[in-house]
Tab-separated table of C-alpha atoms in Angstrom:
chain	number	residue	atom	x	y	z
O	93	MET	CA	175.403	88.686	29.674
O	94	ALA	CA	172.948	86.126	31.664
O	95	LEU	CA	174.481	82.698	31.303
O	96	ILE	CA	172.166	82.036	34.132
O	97	ARG	CA	167.700	83.488	33.508
O	98	VAL	CA	164.769	82.311	35.887
O	99	ASN	CA	161.738	83.339	34.730
O	100	ARG	CA	158.950	82.730	36.768
O	101	LEU	CA	159.947	79.526	38.644
O	102	THR	CA	157.826	77.060	40.525
O	103	TYR	CA	158.629	73.961	42.270
O	104	THR	CA	156.812	71.799	44.513
O	105	TYR	CA	156.883	69.021	45.283
O	106	PRO	CA	154.658	65.443	45.094
O	107	ALA	CA	153.906	65.844	48.903
O	108	GLY	CA	152.911	68.909	48.012
O	109	THR	CA	155.349	71.882	49.520
O	110	THR	CA	155.755	74.768	46.853
O	111	ALA	CA	159.010	75.366	47.727
O	112	LEU	CA	159.587	78.374	45.035
O	113	ASP	CA	157.147	80.337	43.850
O	114	ASP	CA	157.117	82.348	40.875
O	115	LEU	CA	161.153	82.990	41.176
O	116	SER	CA	162.410	85.278	38.585
O	117	LEU	CA	166.644	86.662	38.013
O	118	SER	CA	169.403	85.920	35.816
O	119	VAL	CA	173.000	86.095	36.747
O	120	ASP	CA	175.597	86.721	34.403
O	121	LYS	CA	178.540	84.995	32.802
O	122	GLY	CA	181.745	85.096	35.307
O	123	GLU	CA	179.786	86.640	37.950
O	124	TYR	CA	180.474	85.703	41.838
O	125	LEU	CA	176.839	85.464	43.564
O	126	ALA	CA	175.588	84.562	47.414
O	127	VAL	CA	172.473	82.876	48.089
O	128	VAL	CA	170.982	83.615	51.069
O	129	GLY	CA	167.971	82.865	52.890
O	130	ALA	CA	166.217	81.149	56.481
O	131	ASN	CA	165.688	76.484	56.612
O	132	GLY	CA	162.912	76.542	53.862
O	133	SER	CA	163.289	79.282	51.892
O	134	GLY	CA	164.557	77.665	48.512
O	135	LYS	CA	168.002	77.752	48.469
O	136	SER	CA	168.983	73.924	47.496
O	137	THR	CA	165.718	73.370	45.322
O	138	LEU	CA	167.565	76.234	43.396
O	139	ALA	CA	170.713	75.230	43.110
O	140	ARG	CA	169.008	71.315	41.970
O	141	CYS	CA	166.741	73.083	39.280
O	142	LEU	CA	169.386	74.338	37.822
O	143	ASN	CA	171.061	71.930	36.566
O	144	GLY	CA	167.990	69.459	36.047
O	145	LEU	CA	168.087	67.114	39.260
O	146	LEU	CA	165.056	68.700	40.167
O	147	ARG	CA	162.660	69.088	37.098
O	148	PRO	CA	161.812	72.461	36.689
O	149	PRO	CA	159.153	73.935	34.552
O	150	PRO	CA	159.440	74.163	30.945
O	151	GLY	CA	160.636	77.404	29.529
O	152	THR	CA	160.917	79.042	33.095
O	153	ILE	CA	165.158	78.054	33.197
O	154	SER	CA	167.979	78.484	30.381
O	155	VAL	CA	171.162	77.942	31.188
O	156	ALA	CA	173.534	78.867	27.747
O	157	GLY	CA	170.360	78.380	26.755
O	158	LEU	CA	169.673	75.142	27.147
O	159	ASP	CA	166.043	74.152	29.502
O	160	PRO	CA	166.701	71.419	32.194
O	161	ALA	CA	163.378	70.974	31.754
O	162	ASP	CA	164.300	68.809	28.768
O	163	THR	CA	165.947	66.333	29.898
O	164	GLU	CA	168.429	65.589	25.818
O	165	ASN	CA	169.907	69.200	27.086
O	166	LEU	CA	171.521	67.525	30.756
O	167	HIS	CA	174.737	65.627	29.379
O	168	ALA	CA	175.606	69.138	27.414
O	169	LEU	CA	173.861	71.497	30.631
O	170	ARG	CA	175.599	69.165	33.265
O	171	LYS	CA	179.631	69.992	31.404
O	172	ARG	CA	178.570	73.507	31.200
O	173	LEU	CA	176.897	73.797	35.227
O	174	SER	CA	178.344	71.689	38.244
O	175	LEU	CA	177.632	71.938	42.156
O	176	VAL	CA	179.664	70.864	44.894
O	177	PHE	CA	176.952	69.331	47.634
O	178	GLN	CA	177.435	69.997	51.594
O	179	SER	CA	178.259	66.347	52.902
O	180	PRO	CA	181.573	65.187	50.983
O	181	PRO	CA	181.744	62.032	51.163
O	182	ASP	CA	178.910	61.433	48.537
O	183	GLN	CA	179.649	62.708	45.965
O	184	LEU	CA	183.176	60.532	46.446
O	185	VAL	CA	183.068	57.612	43.805
O	186	ALA	CA	186.873	56.431	43.728
O	187	SER	CA	188.433	55.108	45.728
O	188	VAL	CA	191.581	56.670	45.476
O	189	ALA	CA	192.350	60.271	44.998
O	190	GLU	CA	193.064	61.054	41.348
O	191	GLU	CA	190.643	58.106	39.904
O	192	ASP	CA	188.170	60.229	41.718
O	193	VAL	CA	189.496	63.188	40.073
O	194	ALA	CA	189.311	61.410	36.028
O	195	PHE	CA	186.094	60.070	36.615
O	196	GLY	CA	184.222	62.146	34.883
O	197	LEU	CA	186.577	62.338	31.882
O	198	GLU	CA	186.974	58.499	32.065
O	199	ASN	CA	183.380	58.345	30.991
O	200	LEU	CA	183.448	61.580	28.031
O	201	GLY	CA	186.361	59.117	26.815
O	202	VAL	CA	189.103	62.134	27.103
O	203	PRO	CA	192.764	60.147	25.871
O	204	ARG	CA	195.225	59.336	28.677
O	205	PRO	CA	197.790	61.295	28.909
O	206	ARG	CA	195.084	64.352	28.122
O	207	MET	CA	193.008	63.454	30.792
O	208	LEU	CA	196.322	62.664	33.554
O	209	ALA	CA	197.514	66.162	32.435
O	210	ARG	CA	193.709	67.604	33.093
O	211	VAL	CA	193.976	65.340	36.471
O	212	GLU	CA	197.590	66.829	37.686
O	213	GLU	CA	195.952	70.696	36.796
O	214	ALA	CA	192.791	70.212	38.540
O	215	LEU	CA	194.953	68.824	42.173
O	216	LYS	CA	196.689	71.597	41.906
O	217	ALA	CA	194.470	73.992	42.098
O	218	VAL	CA	192.968	72.478	45.280
O	219	ASP	CA	195.722	72.011	47.049
O	220	LEU	CA	196.443	68.545	46.967
O	221	LEU	CA	198.401	67.277	44.363
O	222	SER	CA	201.001	65.207	46.885
O	223	GLU	CA	197.761	63.120	48.080
O	224	ARG	CA	196.924	61.769	44.923
O	225	THR	CA	197.552	57.895	44.822
O	226	ARG	CA	196.319	58.539	48.879
O	227	PRO	CA	192.840	56.673	49.765
O	228	SER	CA	189.812	59.931	49.790
O	229	ARG	CA	187.949	57.658	52.278
O	230	PHE	CA	191.114	58.063	54.813
O	231	MET	CA	191.293	62.458	53.857
O	232	SER	CA	189.734	65.111	56.352
O	233	ALA	CA	186.712	66.029	55.715
O	234	GLY	CA	188.137	68.859	54.595
O	235	GLN	CA	190.451	67.582	52.042
O	236	GLN	CA	187.441	65.890	50.861
O	237	GLN	CA	185.532	68.434	49.910
O	238	ARG	CA	188.756	70.257	48.073
O	239	LEU	CA	188.771	66.228	46.098
O	240	ALA	CA	185.032	67.098	45.288
O	241	VAL	CA	185.953	70.534	43.896
O	242	ALA	CA	189.145	69.260	41.328
O	243	GLY	CA	186.281	66.594	40.153
O	244	VAL	CA	183.920	69.655	39.031
O	245	LEU	CA	187.321	71.563	37.804
O	246	VAL	CA	188.431	69.890	35.731
O	247	MET	CA	185.370	69.492	33.691
O	248	ALA	CA	185.848	72.910	33.401
O	249	PRO	CA	182.277	73.897	34.004
O	250	GLU	CA	181.247	77.624	33.027
O	251	CYS	CA	179.455	77.849	36.102
O	252	ILE	CA	180.211	76.403	39.501
O	253	VAL	CA	177.493	75.928	42.129
O	254	PHE	CA	177.923	75.656	45.663
O	255	ASP	CA	174.785	74.420	48.091
O	256	GLU	CA	176.594	74.342	51.536
O	257	ALA	CA	179.496	73.369	50.260
O	258	THR	CA	181.665	74.484	53.449
O	259	ALA	CA	179.101	73.771	56.346
O	260	MET	CA	180.639	70.587	57.414
O	261	ILE	CA	184.331	71.015	57.820
O	262	ASP	CA	186.703	73.107	59.618
O	263	PRO	CA	187.905	76.777	59.210
O	264	VAL	CA	190.934	76.074	57.909
O	265	GLY	CA	189.279	74.032	54.980
O	266	ARG	CA	186.857	76.719	54.552
O	267	GLU	CA	188.682	79.349	54.399
O	268	ALA	CA	190.511	76.940	51.724
O	269	ILE	CA	187.214	76.322	49.473
O	270	LEU	CA	186.791	80.345	49.874
O	271	ASP	CA	190.474	81.601	48.440
O	272	LEU	CA	189.671	78.965	45.327
O	273	MET	CA	185.979	80.352	45.026
O	274	ASP	CA	187.716	83.870	44.624
O	275	ASP	CA	190.634	82.297	42.431
O	276	LEU	CA	187.609	81.100	39.903
O	277	VAL	CA	185.947	84.252	39.483
O	278	SER	CA	189.092	85.578	38.667
O	279	LYS	CA	189.455	83.069	36.253
O	280	GLY	CA	185.959	83.811	34.591
O	281	ILE	CA	184.042	80.777	35.939
O	282	THR	CA	180.804	82.071	37.658
O	283	ILE	CA	179.877	81.119	41.200
O	284	ILE	CA	176.858	80.562	42.996
O	285	HIS	CA	177.413	80.310	46.719
O	286	VAL	CA	174.919	78.101	48.625
O	287	THR	CA	175.153	79.344	52.697
O	288	HIS	CA	173.351	80.717	55.840
O	289	ASP	CA	176.897	82.136	56.336
O	290	MET	CA	176.512	85.807	55.826
O	291	ASP	CA	180.870	86.522	56.234
O	292	GLU	CA	180.982	84.241	53.346
O	293	ALA	CA	177.946	85.904	51.666
O	294	ALA	CA	179.344	88.887	51.591
O	295	ARG	CA	182.209	87.961	50.105
O	296	ALA	CA	179.771	87.823	46.686
O	297	GLY	CA	180.159	90.794	44.124
O	298	ARG	CA	175.907	90.571	44.871
O	299	ILE	CA	173.927	88.826	46.691
O	300	VAL	CA	170.031	87.362	46.442
O	301	VAL	CA	167.838	86.699	49.220
O	302	LEU	CA	164.970	83.955	49.370
O	303	SER	CA	162.312	83.990	51.698
O	304	GLU	CA	159.358	81.560	51.394
O	305	GLY	CA	160.505	80.680	47.653
O	306	ARG	CA	160.308	83.901	46.788
O	307	LEU	CA	162.930	86.949	45.891
O	308	ALA	CA	163.116	89.598	49.010
O	309	PHE	CA	166.206	91.488	48.250
O	310	SER	CA	169.058	90.548	45.429
O	311	GLY	CA	172.101	93.758	45.379
O	312	SER	CA	175.825	94.145	46.479
O	313	PRO	CA	176.869	93.412	50.044
O	314	SER	CA	176.988	96.631	51.330
O	315	SER	CA	173.440	97.499	50.339
O	316	LEU	CA	171.996	93.921	51.889
O	317	PHE	CA	173.568	94.325	55.240
O	318	ALA	CA	172.816	98.802	54.963
O	319	ARG	CA	168.962	97.725	55.890
O	320	ASP	CA	167.258	97.451	59.019
O	321	ASP	CA	164.627	94.698	58.433
O	322	LEU	CA	167.077	91.829	58.316
O	323	SER	CA	166.156	90.297	61.362
O	324	ALA	CA	162.511	90.128	59.423
O	325	MET	CA	164.052	88.366	56.718
O	326	ARG	CA	166.088	86.493	59.523
O	327	LEU	CA	169.076	86.841	58.541
O	328	VAL	CA	172.443	89.119	61.192
O	329	ALA	CA	174.850	91.314	59.621
O	330	PRO	CA	178.733	89.821	59.319
O	331	PRO	CA	180.145	90.175	62.862
O	332	ALA	CA	182.837	91.876	62.383
O	333	LEU	CA	180.733	94.573	60.018
O	334	ALA	CA	178.530	94.368	63.224
O	335	MET	CA	181.444	95.435	65.297
O	336	ALA	CA	182.489	97.867	63.037
O	337	ARG	CA	179.754	99.307	63.217
O	338	THR	CA	179.669	99.830	66.737
O	339	CYS	CA	183.251	100.977	67.317
O	340	GLY	CA	182.657	103.920	65.035
O	341	LEU	CA	184.338	102.289	62.063
O	342	ASP	CA	183.391	102.525	58.498
O	343	PRO	CA	181.718	98.404	57.830
O	344	VAL	CA	183.324	96.489	55.152
O	345	PRO	CA	181.197	93.753	53.465
O	346	GLY	CA	183.538	90.528	53.816
O	347	GLU	CA	186.228	92.110	56.331
O	348	THR	CA	187.587	89.353	58.062
O	349	ALA	CA	188.240	89.762	61.928
O	350	ALA	CA	192.108	90.039	61.515
O	351	GLY	CA	191.405	93.210	59.371
O	352	LEU	CA	189.044	94.732	61.605
O	353	ALA	CA	191.660	93.870	64.328
O	354	LEU	CA	194.243	96.096	62.088
O	355	ARG	CA	191.797	98.400	61.596
O	356	LEU	CA	191.115	99.522	65.690
O	357	LYS	CA	194.453	99.753	66.350
O	358	VAL	CA	194.940	101.807	63.562
O	359	ARG	CA	191.904	103.802	64.468
O	360	TYR	CA	192.787	103.733	68.491
O	361	GLY	CA	196.452	102.235	69.117
O	362	THR	CA	198.011	100.281	70.566
O	363	ASP	CA	197.112	100.626	74.044
O	364	CYS	CA	193.882	102.211	74.104
O	365	LEU	CA	190.553	99.901	73.269
O	366	PRO	CA	187.082	101.397	72.327
O	367	VAL	CA	184.520	101.424	75.320
O	368	LEU	CA	181.643	98.845	73.823
O	369	PRO	CA	178.351	98.167	75.340
O	370	VAL	CA	177.653	95.874	78.215
O	371	PRO	CA	174.976	93.890	78.034
O	372	PRO	CA	172.687	93.816	81.650
O	373	GLY	CA	174.308	91.565	84.348
O	374	GLN	CA	177.557	90.889	82.304
O	375	ALA	CA	180.760	92.334	83.722
O	376	ALA	CA	182.941	95.075	81.329
O	377	PRO	CA	185.619	93.476	79.989
O	378	GLN	CA	189.470	94.450	81.447
O	379	ALA	CA	192.386	94.423	78.749
O	380	ALA	CA	195.172	92.577	79.901
O	381	PRO	CA	198.271	94.735	81.833
O	382	ILE	CA	200.800	95.488	78.916
O	383	VAL	CA	204.512	93.568	79.945
O	384	PRO	CA	207.456	95.089	78.297
O	385	ASP	CA	209.118	92.476	75.892
O	386	GLY	CA	212.166	90.834	78.219
O	387	LYS	CA	210.094	90.713	81.557
O	388	ASP	CA	207.182	89.155	81.477
O	389	ASP	CA	206.720	89.225	85.046
O	390	HIS	CA	203.133	89.041	84.756
O	391	VAL	CA	201.564	84.897	85.860
O	392	ASP	CA	198.215	84.950	84.256
O	393	GLU	CA	196.091	82.692	86.711
O	394	ALA	CA	194.172	81.249	84.177
O	395	SER	CA	197.205	79.605	82.462
O	396	ASN	CA	198.299	78.727	85.142
O	397	PRO	CA	195.477	77.190	87.660
O	398	ASP	CA	195.201	75.452	90.937
O	399	GLN	CA	195.934	71.948	90.973
O	400	SER	CA	192.005	71.794	92.577
O	401	SER	CA	190.562	73.285	89.775
O	402	ILE	CA	191.181	71.605	86.987
O	403	ALA	CA	188.583	69.467	85.155
O	404	PHE	CA	190.641	68.251	82.778
O	405	GLU	CA	193.634	67.846	81.487
O	406	MET	CA	196.072	66.296	79.257
O	407	GLN	CA	200.283	65.517	78.579
O	408	GLY	CA	201.968	65.161	75.266
O	409	ALA	CA	199.033	63.594	74.197
O	410	THR	CA	199.863	61.582	70.480
O	411	LEU	CA	197.271	60.415	68.078
O	412	GLU	CA	198.653	58.545	64.711
O	413	TYR	CA	196.034	57.860	62.265
O	414	LEU	CA	197.112	54.364	59.804
O	415	ALA	CA	200.507	54.456	62.110
O	416	GLY	CA	202.897	51.668	60.271
O	417	THR	CA	201.008	51.910	56.996
O	418	PRO	CA	201.823	54.157	53.613
O	419	ASN	CA	198.450	56.281	54.975
O	420	ALA	CA	199.840	56.978	58.315
O	421	ARG	CA	199.240	60.956	58.839
O	422	LEU	CA	200.168	62.515	62.905
O	423	ALA	CA	197.052	64.336	63.818
O	424	VAL	CA	197.890	65.378	67.471
O	425	ASP	CA	200.885	65.693	68.651
O	426	GLY	CA	202.737	66.469	72.152
O	427	VAL	CA	199.759	67.933	72.811
O	428	SER	CA	199.338	69.506	76.372
O	429	PHE	CA	196.748	72.218	78.373
O	430	SER	CA	193.920	71.555	81.024
O	431	ILE	CA	190.765	73.533	81.767
């Protein structure tokens, strides 16, 4: 059953740039959809048209039966469809984490006992319950993004649109957001993930490709990455998928590097490596010698460089933010290395 219908949507900005051109698609309830495309393909414009941040032409979009072109629908529509944007600080409105999550419920007049329970549940879902009293400005970018997601979850929407929501955060924080998307889909929430990252897109059940505002492809990740015209759409296959093909393994869309490494180990054994093509002018990589446990006689010159060759060195570096305050956080603890 379709939750969202887009019917021949064309959107032109006041300056005259047409971002979406006769676009039609539908999104089923509970679906996990990735929207990809090159810069300027219309991805973010589509996301903003879905909840009325940009006003689409009347009759071109329906979200749970509501037309975002009608201003009288916007309040009800935005309770059903919420957006999470790229820049975490731009989405936070309160100075303390739990107050930020409660903001939307307070505006709706939700009774306090019920509101506190829903705030706690949302913070727990994004693993920020222990940070509930912490000022949001002292959080990392990944924590701020998860806080923004909590502020959306607490409103219990039917659909969440993540518009490049992982672009500004570190790999660990990014993985946490992606795992959360998987969990939300398992609970029946519709997820639309706008992204440039093909590894992220491969986790979705369906991928839509936009090109110059038009629909260029709609289908499964495996069918997209099996095409030979990805470069024409200005896309590249996920690195793990491309490596799997190079190594003679069946490609698995959404596979992580760790998953591919495990399959390579099973296929080739622990003491043998697949032969990979070497670009012209580069030396073939050599496998490191295997030293039996307890007999670590091998000296790695790269990790024990001659002191005269060191360009940069750090010894025992420690850094604590807001030291001596209740919001103190140890960021770097006794780190030593040389380059």
